[in-house]
Amino acid sequence: MQNKRAKFGRDGFIKIDSLLSMDEVEVLRSIYDELLQDRTKTGLLRSDLAGSGDGSDKKVERITQIMRPSTIEPRLQENSAYNMALQWAKDLLGSDMELDFDMLINKAPHTNTPTPWHQDAAYWINLPDKRAASCWIALDDVFEENGCMWFIPKKEGESIHPHKNLPNGGALYCETDTKNAKSIPLNPGGCTFHDGFTLHFSQGNTTETQRRALILNFRPQKMIELERAQGVDHTGERKSRNN
């Protein structure tokens, strides 16, 4: 753990080969697929990170994002993923870390739509305590061709780059030098952790199957309370808040 904590502090990300058993992954896959198919239940929490405006078929979500899925499907938090990831977050950043929000991000087959380079902190309000960790859990084999994560090791004192939105409500993106970028393939049940200032990206899915990921985001309990007091619950309009 000491080596992982040091690497996380230095580079801004780590890889954990196995967070969950295949039995736990299968349970999550079943719930995940139910939510993907139920557009009524997920409607107000659901969007396409790819945005629109390129002439593509709008009936196909290329990068489906469902924010805070555990608020509409409590079975998710019964899975050990939430407790296991929380313990890692506490070990990495301190005992006051708690779950801020969760989300599902799925890349549909043959959509070949990248998630652009960005920093998560660009989405968040400016908080006095900057500690945060996002746990990206693979529910499928993930590799470059279907959209595994890529990271650029963080520089000391890394600041937030200027971000813009993709057209029509799409994801935030920024320009950056990618020569030191590293891809992180994972087996089902493996995960990465990264902090809010670490630049990351994933290629589009060119394969015949989904690329399903569950993301759990952690920060200090007092900062969660401060967010909520300012009306931030990680739903609603997607925009840059912290450039």
PDB file of C-alpha atoms in Angstrom:
ATOM      1  CA  MET A   1       0.000   0.000   0.000  1.00  0.00           C
ATOM      2  CA  GLN A   2       2.837   2.413   0.770  1.00  0.00           C
ATOM      3  CA  ASN A   3       4.156   2.045  -2.794  1.00  0.00           C
ATOM      4  CA  LYS A   4       0.671   2.559  -4.258  1.00  0.00           C
ATOM      5  CA  ARG A   5       0.131   5.662  -2.120  1.00  0.00           C
ATOM      6  CA  ALA A   6       3.484   7.094  -3.191  1.00  0.00           C
ATOM      7  CA  LYS A   7       2.790   6.416  -6.876  1.00  0.00           C
ATOM      8  CA  PHE A   8      -0.695   7.942  -6.621  1.00  0.00           C
ATOM      9  CA  GLY A   9       0.743  11.063  -5.011  1.00  0.00           C
ATOM     10  CA  ARG A  10       3.527  11.317  -7.594  1.00  0.00           C
ATOM     11  CA  ASP A  11       1.799  10.347 -10.873  1.00  0.00           C
ATOM     12  CA  GLY A  12      -1.858  11.000 -10.036  1.00  0.00           C
ATOM     13  CA  PHE A  13      -3.012   7.473 -10.887  1.00  0.00           C
ATOM     14  CA  ILE A  14      -2.521   3.808 -10.006  1.00  0.00           C
ATOM     15  CA  LYS A  15      -3.675   0.462 -11.392  1.00  0.00           C
ATOM     16  CA  ILE A  16      -5.159  -2.326  -9.256  1.00  0.00           C
ATOM     17  CA  ASP A  17      -5.233  -5.623 -11.107  1.00  0.00           C
ATOM     18  CA  SER A  18      -8.084  -7.174  -9.133  1.00  0.00           C
ATOM     19  CA  LEU A  19     -10.564  -5.257  -6.989  1.00  0.00           C
ATOM     20  CA  LEU A  20     -13.555  -7.596  -7.469  1.00  0.00           C
ATOM     21  CA  SER A  21     -14.207 -11.299  -8.003  1.00  0.00           C
ATOM     22  CA  MET A  22     -15.888 -12.456 -11.208  1.00  0.00           C
ATOM     23  CA  ASP A  23     -19.025 -13.299  -9.201  1.00  0.00           C
ATOM     24  CA  GLU A  24     -19.226  -9.666  -8.062  1.00  0.00           C
ATOM     25  CA  VAL A  25     -18.560  -8.464 -11.607  1.00  0.00           C
ATOM     26  CA  GLU A  26     -21.408 -10.617 -12.934  1.00  0.00           C
ATOM     27  CA  VAL A  27     -23.839  -9.101 -10.429  1.00  0.00           C
ATOM     28  CA  LEU A  28     -22.801  -5.599 -11.466  1.00  0.00           C
ATOM     29  CA  ARG A  29     -23.091  -6.466 -15.161  1.00  0.00           C
ATOM     30  CA  SER A  30     -26.670  -7.641 -14.682  1.00  0.00           C
ATOM     31  CA  ILE A  31     -27.734  -4.440 -12.881  1.00  0.00           C
ATOM     32  CA  TYR A  32     -25.764  -2.310 -15.341  1.00  0.00           C
ATOM     33  CA  ASP A  33     -27.487  -3.826 -18.382  1.00  0.00           C
ATOM     34  CA  GLU A  34     -30.910  -3.334 -16.814  1.00  0.00           C
ATOM     35  CA  LEU A  35     -30.149   0.360 -16.332  1.00  0.00           C
ATOM     36  CA  LEU A  36     -28.809   0.746 -19.877  1.00  0.00           C
ATOM     37  CA  GLN A  37     -32.036  -0.674 -21.265  1.00  0.00           C
ATOM     38  CA  ASP A  38     -34.413   1.324 -19.028  1.00  0.00           C
ATOM     39  CA  ARG A  39     -34.421   4.833 -20.506  1.00  0.00           C
ATOM     40  CA  THR A  40     -37.505   5.790 -18.480  1.00  0.00           C
ATOM     41  CA  LYS A  41     -35.969   5.027 -15.094  1.00  0.00           C
ATOM     42  CA  THR A  42     -32.615   6.589 -15.982  1.00  0.00           C
ATOM     43  CA  GLY A  43     -33.916   9.444 -18.128  1.00  0.00           C
ATOM     44  CA  LEU A  44     -33.099  12.461 -15.939  1.00  0.00           C
ATOM     45  CA  LEU A  45     -29.656  11.081 -15.053  1.00  0.00           C
ATOM     46  CA  ARG A  46     -28.686   9.941 -18.541  1.00  0.00           C
ATOM     47  CA  SER A  47     -26.784  11.616 -21.394  1.00  0.00           C
ATOM     48  CA  ASP A  48     -24.405  10.932 -24.256  1.00  0.00           C
ATOM     49  CA  LEU A  49     -20.896  12.203 -23.531  1.00  0.00           C
ATOM     50  CA  ALA A  50     -20.260  12.231 -27.273  1.00  0.00           C
ATOM     51  CA  GLY A  51     -22.766  15.080 -27.668  1.00  0.00           C
ATOM     52  CA  SER A  52     -24.364  15.442 -31.097  1.00  0.00           C
ATOM     53  CA  GLY A  53     -24.173  17.541 -34.188  1.00  0.00           C
ATOM     54  CA  ASP A  54     -21.976  15.326 -36.388  1.00  0.00           C
ATOM     55  CA  GLY A  55     -24.801  13.804 -38.401  1.00  0.00           C
ATOM     56  CA  SER A  56     -24.670  10.449 -36.648  1.00  0.00           C
ATOM     57  CA  ASP A  57     -27.711   8.409 -35.673  1.00  0.00           C
ATOM     58  CA  LYS A  58     -29.054  10.097 -32.521  1.00  0.00           C
ATOM     59  CA  LYS A  59     -30.868   6.890 -31.520  1.00  0.00           C
ATOM     60  CA  VAL A  60     -27.527   5.295 -30.718  1.00  0.00           C
ATOM     61  CA  GLU A  61     -25.818   6.571 -27.581  1.00  0.00           C
ATOM     62  CA  ARG A  62     -22.137   6.355 -28.328  1.00  0.00           C
ATOM     63  CA  ILE A  63     -20.886   7.071 -24.802  1.00  0.00           C
ATOM     64  CA  THR A  64     -23.746   6.547 -22.367  1.00  0.00           C
ATOM     65  CA  GLN A  65     -23.289   8.270 -19.010  1.00  0.00           C
ATOM     66  CA  ILE A  66     -25.718   7.614 -16.155  1.00  0.00           C
ATOM     67  CA  MET A  67     -25.000   9.809 -13.147  1.00  0.00           C
ATOM     68  CA  ARG A  68     -25.610   8.649  -9.585  1.00  0.00           C
ATOM     69  CA  PRO A  69     -27.175   5.313 -10.605  1.00  0.00           C
ATOM     70  CA  SER A  70     -27.254   4.045  -7.024  1.00  0.00           C
ATOM     71  CA  THR A  71     -29.916   6.667  -6.218  1.00  0.00           C
ATOM     72  CA  ILE A  72     -32.341   4.784  -8.479  1.00  0.00           C
ATOM     73  CA  GLU A  73     -30.888   1.290  -8.059  1.00  0.00           C
ATOM     74  CA  PRO A  74     -29.902   0.618  -4.415  1.00  0.00           C
ATOM     75  CA  ARG A  75     -28.674  -2.893  -5.291  1.00  0.00           C
ATOM     76  CA  LEU A  76     -25.497  -1.313  -6.632  1.00  0.00           C
ATOM     77  CA  GLN A  77     -24.250  -0.281  -3.203  1.00  0.00           C
ATOM     78  CA  GLU A  78     -24.861  -3.784  -1.899  1.00  0.00           C
ATOM     79  CA  ASN A  79     -21.968  -4.901  -4.096  1.00  0.00           C
ATOM     80  CA  SER A  80     -18.575  -5.015  -2.393  1.00  0.00           C
ATOM     81  CA  ALA A  81     -17.180  -2.697  -5.096  1.00  0.00           C
ATOM     82  CA  TYR A  82     -18.346   0.319  -3.098  1.00  0.00           C
ATOM     83  CA  ASN A  83     -16.761  -0.740   0.194  1.00  0.00           C
ATOM     84  CA  MET A  84     -13.562  -2.012  -1.419  1.00  0.00           C
ATOM     85  CA  ALA A  85     -13.065   1.177  -3.419  1.00  0.00           C
ATOM     86  CA  LEU A  86     -13.866   3.345  -0.392  1.00  0.00           C
ATOM     87  CA  GLN A  87     -11.209   1.573   1.674  1.00  0.00           C
ATOM     88  CA  TRP A  88      -8.660   2.162  -1.080  1.00  0.00           C
ATOM     89  CA  ALA A  89      -9.633   5.854  -1.210  1.00  0.00           C
ATOM     90  CA  LYS A  90      -9.170   6.146   2.556  1.00  0.00           C
ATOM     91  CA  ASP A  91      -5.799   4.406   2.374  1.00  0.00           C
ATOM     92  CA  LEU A  92      -4.653   6.656  -0.464  1.00  0.00           C
ATOM     93  CA  LEU A  93      -5.933  10.025   0.771  1.00  0.00           C
ATOM     94  CA  GLY A  94      -7.147   9.819   4.371  1.00  0.00           C
ATOM     95  CA  SER A  95      -9.791   8.357   6.669  1.00  0.00           C
ATOM     96  CA  ASP A  96     -12.247  11.211   6.011  1.00  0.00           C
ATOM     97  CA  MET A  97     -12.788  10.176   2.374  1.00  0.00           C
ATOM     98  CA  GLU A  98     -16.376   9.195   1.475  1.00  0.00           C
ATOM     99  CA  LEU A  99     -18.388   8.471  -1.669  1.00  0.00           C
ATOM    100  CA  ASP A 100     -19.357  11.724  -3.378  1.00  0.00           C
ATOM    101  CA  PHE A 101     -21.073  10.257  -6.456  1.00  0.00           C
ATOM    102  CA  ASP A 102     -21.073   7.248  -8.759  1.00  0.00           C
ATOM    103  CA  MET A 103     -21.702   6.890 -12.485  1.00  0.00           C
ATOM    104  CA  LEU A 104     -21.878   4.377 -15.305  1.00  0.00           C
ATOM    105  CA  ILE A 105     -20.084   5.041 -18.591  1.00  0.00           C
ATOM    106  CA  ASN A 106     -20.703   2.610 -21.426  1.00  0.00           C
ATOM    107  CA  LYS A 107     -19.198   2.641 -24.913  1.00  0.00           C
ATOM    108  CA  ALA A 108     -21.514   0.876 -27.346  1.00  0.00           C
ATOM    109  CA  PRO A 109     -20.119  -1.544 -29.970  1.00  0.00           C
ATOM    110  CA  HIS A 110     -18.710  -0.111 -33.208  1.00  0.00           C
ATOM    111  CA  THR A 111     -19.277   3.508 -32.131  1.00  0.00           C
ATOM    112  CA  ASN A 112     -15.584   4.436 -32.301  1.00  0.00           C
ATOM    113  CA  THR A 113     -16.048   7.673 -30.351  1.00  0.00           C
ATOM    114  CA  PRO A 114     -13.179   8.785 -28.096  1.00  0.00           C
ATOM    115  CA  THR A 115     -13.640  10.379 -24.706  1.00  0.00           C
ATOM    116  CA  PRO A 116     -11.375  13.413 -25.130  1.00  0.00           C
ATOM    117  CA  TRP A 117      -8.484  14.417 -22.910  1.00  0.00           C
ATOM    118  CA  HIS A 118      -9.704  16.186 -19.793  1.00  0.00           C
ATOM    119  CA  GLN A 119      -9.293  16.645 -16.050  1.00  0.00           C
ATOM    120  CA  ASP A 120     -12.208  15.782 -13.781  1.00  0.00           C
ATOM    121  CA  ALA A 121     -11.568  18.849 -11.614  1.00  0.00           C
ATOM    122  CA  ALA A 122     -12.724  21.047 -14.505  1.00  0.00           C
ATOM    123  CA  TYR A 123     -16.273  19.783 -13.859  1.00  0.00           C
ATOM    124  CA  TRP A 124     -16.156  20.533 -10.133  1.00  0.00           C
ATOM    125  CA  ILE A 125     -16.510  23.705  -8.104  1.00  0.00           C
ATOM    126  CA  ASN A 126     -13.363  25.095  -6.482  1.00  0.00           C
ATOM    127  CA  LEU A 127     -13.054  23.553  -3.024  1.00  0.00           C
ATOM    128  CA  PRO A 128     -10.529  24.399  -0.283  1.00  0.00           C
ATOM    129  CA  ASP A 129      -9.535  20.733   0.120  1.00  0.00           C
ATOM    130  CA  LYS A 130      -8.464  19.395  -3.279  1.00  0.00           C
ATOM    131  CA  ARG A 131      -8.192  15.736  -2.308  1.00  0.00           C
ATOM    132  CA  ALA A 132     -10.261  13.476  -4.563  1.00  0.00           C
ATOM    133  CA  ALA A 133     -10.010  10.014  -6.094  1.00  0.00           C
ATOM    134  CA  SER A 134     -11.979   8.447  -8.929  1.00  0.00           C
ATOM    135  CA  CYS A 135     -12.112   4.664  -9.086  1.00  0.00           C
ATOM    136  CA  TRP A 136     -12.696   3.406 -12.663  1.00  0.00           C
ATOM    137  CA  ILE A 137     -13.810  -0.247 -12.489  1.00  0.00           C
ATOM    138  CA  ALA A 138     -13.774  -2.412 -15.618  1.00  0.00           C
ATOM    139  CA  LEU A 139     -16.722  -4.780 -16.020  1.00  0.00           C
ATOM    140  CA  ASP A 140     -15.333  -6.156 -19.298  1.00  0.00           C
ATOM    141  CA  ASP A 141     -11.889  -6.841 -20.652  1.00  0.00           C
ATOM    142  CA  VAL A 142     -10.740  -3.337 -21.567  1.00  0.00           C
ATOM    143  CA  PHE A 143      -7.919  -2.537 -23.972  1.00  0.00           C
ATOM    144  CA  GLU A 144      -7.030   0.218 -26.403  1.00  0.00           C
ATOM    145  CA  GLU A 145      -9.464  -0.863 -29.147  1.00  0.00           C
ATOM    146  CA  ASN A 146     -12.549  -0.742 -26.925  1.00  0.00           C
ATOM    147  CA  GLY A 147     -11.684   2.225 -24.725  1.00  0.00           C
ATOM    148  CA  CYS A 148      -9.354   1.483 -21.838  1.00  0.00           C
ATOM    149  CA  MET A 149      -8.111   4.447 -19.846  1.00  0.00           C
ATOM    150  CA  TRP A 150      -5.030   6.445 -20.818  1.00  0.00           C
ATOM    151  CA  PHE A 151      -3.255   8.715 -18.334  1.00  0.00           C
ATOM    152  CA  ILE A 152      -0.536  11.337 -18.475  1.00  0.00           C
ATOM    153  CA  PRO A 153       1.577  11.261 -15.302  1.00  0.00           C
ATOM    154  CA  LYS A 154       0.819  14.398 -13.342  1.00  0.00           C
ATOM    155  CA  LYS A 155       3.362  17.190 -13.069  1.00  0.00           C
ATOM    156  CA  GLU A 156       4.103  18.727  -9.691  1.00  0.00           C
ATOM    157  CA  GLY A 157       1.716  21.622  -9.114  1.00  0.00           C
ATOM    158  CA  GLU A 158      -0.491  20.563 -12.052  1.00  0.00           C
ATOM    159  CA  SER A 159      -3.182  23.173 -12.659  1.00  0.00           C
ATOM    160  CA  ILE A 160      -6.498  22.901 -14.469  1.00  0.00           C
ATOM    161  CA  HIS A 161      -6.180  23.397 -18.212  1.00  0.00           C
ATOM    162  CA  PRO A 162      -8.756  25.511 -20.077  1.00  0.00           C
ATOM    163  CA  HIS A 163     -11.659  23.221 -21.042  1.00  0.00           C
ATOM    164  CA  LYS A 164     -14.432  23.456 -23.628  1.00  0.00           C
ATOM    165  CA  ASN A 165     -17.558  21.368 -24.290  1.00  0.00           C
ATOM    166  CA  LEU A 166     -17.999  19.059 -27.231  1.00  0.00           C
ATOM    167  CA  PRO A 167     -21.017  20.250 -29.292  1.00  0.00           C
ATOM    168  CA  ASN A 168     -24.552  20.020 -27.888  1.00  0.00           C
ATOM    169  CA  GLY A 169     -23.888  18.981 -24.332  1.00  0.00           C
ATOM    170  CA  GLY A 170     -20.932  16.681 -24.886  1.00  0.00           C
ATOM    171  CA  ALA A 171     -17.987  16.040 -22.598  1.00  0.00           C
ATOM    172  CA  LEU A 172     -15.410  18.621 -21.606  1.00  0.00           C
ATOM    173  CA  TYR A 173     -12.067  18.498 -23.364  1.00  0.00           C
ATOM    174  CA  CYS A 174      -8.720  20.276 -23.335  1.00  0.00           C
ATOM    175  CA  GLU A 175      -5.581  20.492 -25.428  1.00  0.00           C
ATOM    176  CA  THR A 176      -2.481  18.799 -24.025  1.00  0.00           C
ATOM    177  CA  ASP A 177       0.838  17.201 -24.951  1.00  0.00           C
ATOM    178  CA  THR A 178       0.243  13.426 -25.062  1.00  0.00           C
ATOM    179  CA  LYS A 179       3.780  12.155 -25.677  1.00  0.00           C
ATOM    180  CA  ASN A 180       3.977  10.618 -22.171  1.00  0.00           C
ATOM    181  CA  ALA A 181       0.478   9.093 -22.226  1.00  0.00           C
ATOM    182  CA  LYS A 182       0.139   5.514 -20.970  1.00  0.00           C
ATOM    183  CA  SER A 183      -2.693   3.087 -21.732  1.00  0.00           C
ATOM    184  CA  ILE A 184      -3.955   0.893 -18.865  1.00  0.00           C
ATOM    185  CA  PRO A 185      -5.645  -2.343 -20.052  1.00  0.00           C
ATOM    186  CA  LEU A 186      -7.659  -4.153 -17.383  1.00  0.00           C
ATOM    187  CA  ASN A 187      -9.363  -7.475 -16.824  1.00  0.00           C
ATOM    188  CA  PRO A 188     -12.945  -7.520 -15.516  1.00  0.00           C
ATOM    189  CA  GLY A 189     -12.874  -6.510 -11.855  1.00  0.00           C
ATOM    190  CA  GLY A 190      -9.645  -4.546 -12.209  1.00  0.00           C
ATOM    191  CA  CYS A 191      -9.593  -0.804 -11.695  1.00  0.00           C
ATOM    192  CA  THR A 192      -7.623   2.407 -11.743  1.00  0.00           C
ATOM    193  CA  PHE A 193      -7.662   5.315  -9.310  1.00  0.00           C
ATOM    194  CA  HIS A 194      -6.863   8.848 -10.453  1.00  0.00           C
ATOM    195  CA  ASP A 195      -7.109  12.274  -8.885  1.00  0.00           C
ATOM    196  CA  GLY A 196      -8.993  15.287 -10.193  1.00  0.00           C
ATOM    197  CA  PHE A 197      -6.003  16.980 -11.841  1.00  0.00           C
ATOM    198  CA  THR A 198      -4.728  13.939 -13.773  1.00  0.00           C
ATOM    199  CA  LEU A 199      -5.260  14.149 -17.532  1.00  0.00           C
ATOM    200  CA  HIS A 200      -6.999  11.106 -18.974  1.00  0.00           C
ATOM    201  CA  PHE A 201      -8.643   9.878 -22.169  1.00  0.00           C
ATOM    202  CA  SER A 202     -10.029   6.743 -23.816  1.00  0.00           C
ATOM    203  CA  GLN A 203     -10.286   5.699 -27.447  1.00  0.00           C
ATOM    204  CA  GLY A 204     -13.570   4.770 -29.087  1.00  0.00           C
ATOM    205  CA  ASN A 205     -14.962   1.254 -29.044  1.00  0.00           C
ATOM    206  CA  THR A 206     -14.324  -0.438 -32.400  1.00  0.00           C
ATOM    207  CA  THR A 207     -15.205  -3.949 -31.162  1.00  0.00           C
ATOM    208  CA  GLU A 208     -18.409  -5.999 -31.263  1.00  0.00           C
ATOM    209  CA  THR A 209     -19.150  -5.789 -27.534  1.00  0.00           C
ATOM    210  CA  GLN A 210     -19.891  -3.125 -24.935  1.00  0.00           C
ATOM    211  CA  ARG A 211     -17.221  -1.503 -22.830  1.00  0.00           C
ATOM    212  CA  ARG A 212     -18.870  -1.154 -19.435  1.00  0.00           C
ATOM    213  CA  ALA A 213     -17.292   0.848 -16.607  1.00  0.00           C
ATOM    214  CA  LEU A 214     -18.493   1.747 -13.113  1.00  0.00           C
ATOM    215  CA  ILE A 215     -16.889   4.893 -11.697  1.00  0.00           C
ATOM    216  CA  LEU A 216     -16.919   5.787  -7.987  1.00  0.00           C
ATOM    217  CA  ASN A 217     -15.761   9.247  -6.928  1.00  0.00           C
ATOM    218  CA  PHE A 218     -14.510  10.011  -3.428  1.00  0.00           C
ATOM    219  CA  ARG A 219     -13.610  13.206  -1.547  1.00  0.00           C
ATOM    220  CA  PRO A 220     -13.525  14.381   2.099  1.00  0.00           C
ATOM    221  CA  GLN A 221     -16.899  14.315   3.842  1.00  0.00           C
ATOM    222  CA  LYS A 222     -16.672  18.027   4.706  1.00  0.00           C
ATOM    223  CA  MET A 223     -16.132  18.880   1.036  1.00  0.00           C
ATOM    224  CA  ILE A 224     -19.173  16.803   0.047  1.00  0.00           C
ATOM    225  CA  GLU A 225     -21.221  18.753   2.585  1.00  0.00           C
ATOM    226  CA  LEU A 226     -19.869  22.022   1.157  1.00  0.00           C
ATOM    227  CA  GLU A 227     -20.801  20.938  -2.380  1.00  0.00           C
ATOM    228  CA  ARG A 228     -24.334  20.032  -1.393  1.00  0.00           C
ATOM    229  CA  ALA A 229     -24.767  23.321   0.473  1.00  0.00           C
ATOM    230  CA  GLN A 230     -23.933  25.060  -2.817  1.00  0.00           C
ATOM    231  CA  GLY A 231     -26.412  22.934  -4.748  1.00  0.00           C
ATOM    232  CA  VAL A 232     -23.869  20.605  -6.381  1.00  0.00           C
ATOM    233  CA  ASP A 233     -25.071  17.005  -6.533  1.00  0.00           C
ATOM    234  CA  HIS A 234     -23.345  15.977  -9.812  1.00  0.00           C
ATOM    235  CA  THR A 235     -26.506  15.878 -11.879  1.00  0.00           C
ATOM    236  CA  GLY A 236     -27.869  18.421 -14.313  1.00  0.00           C
ATOM    237  CA  GLU A 237     -25.963  20.540 -16.826  1.00  0.00           C
ATOM    238  CA  ARG A 238     -22.483  19.422 -17.829  1.00  0.00           C
ATOM    239  CA  LYS A 239     -20.151  22.434 -17.880  1.00  0.00           C
ATOM    240  CA  SER A 240     -16.734  23.695 -16.872  1.00  0.00           C
ATOM    241  CA  ARG A 241     -16.859  25.089 -13.328  1.00  0.00           C
ATOM    242  CA  ASN A 242     -13.248  25.262 -12.197  1.00  0.00           C
ATOM    243  CA  ASN A 243     -10.967  26.666 -14.927  1.00  0.00           C
TER     244      ASN A 243
END
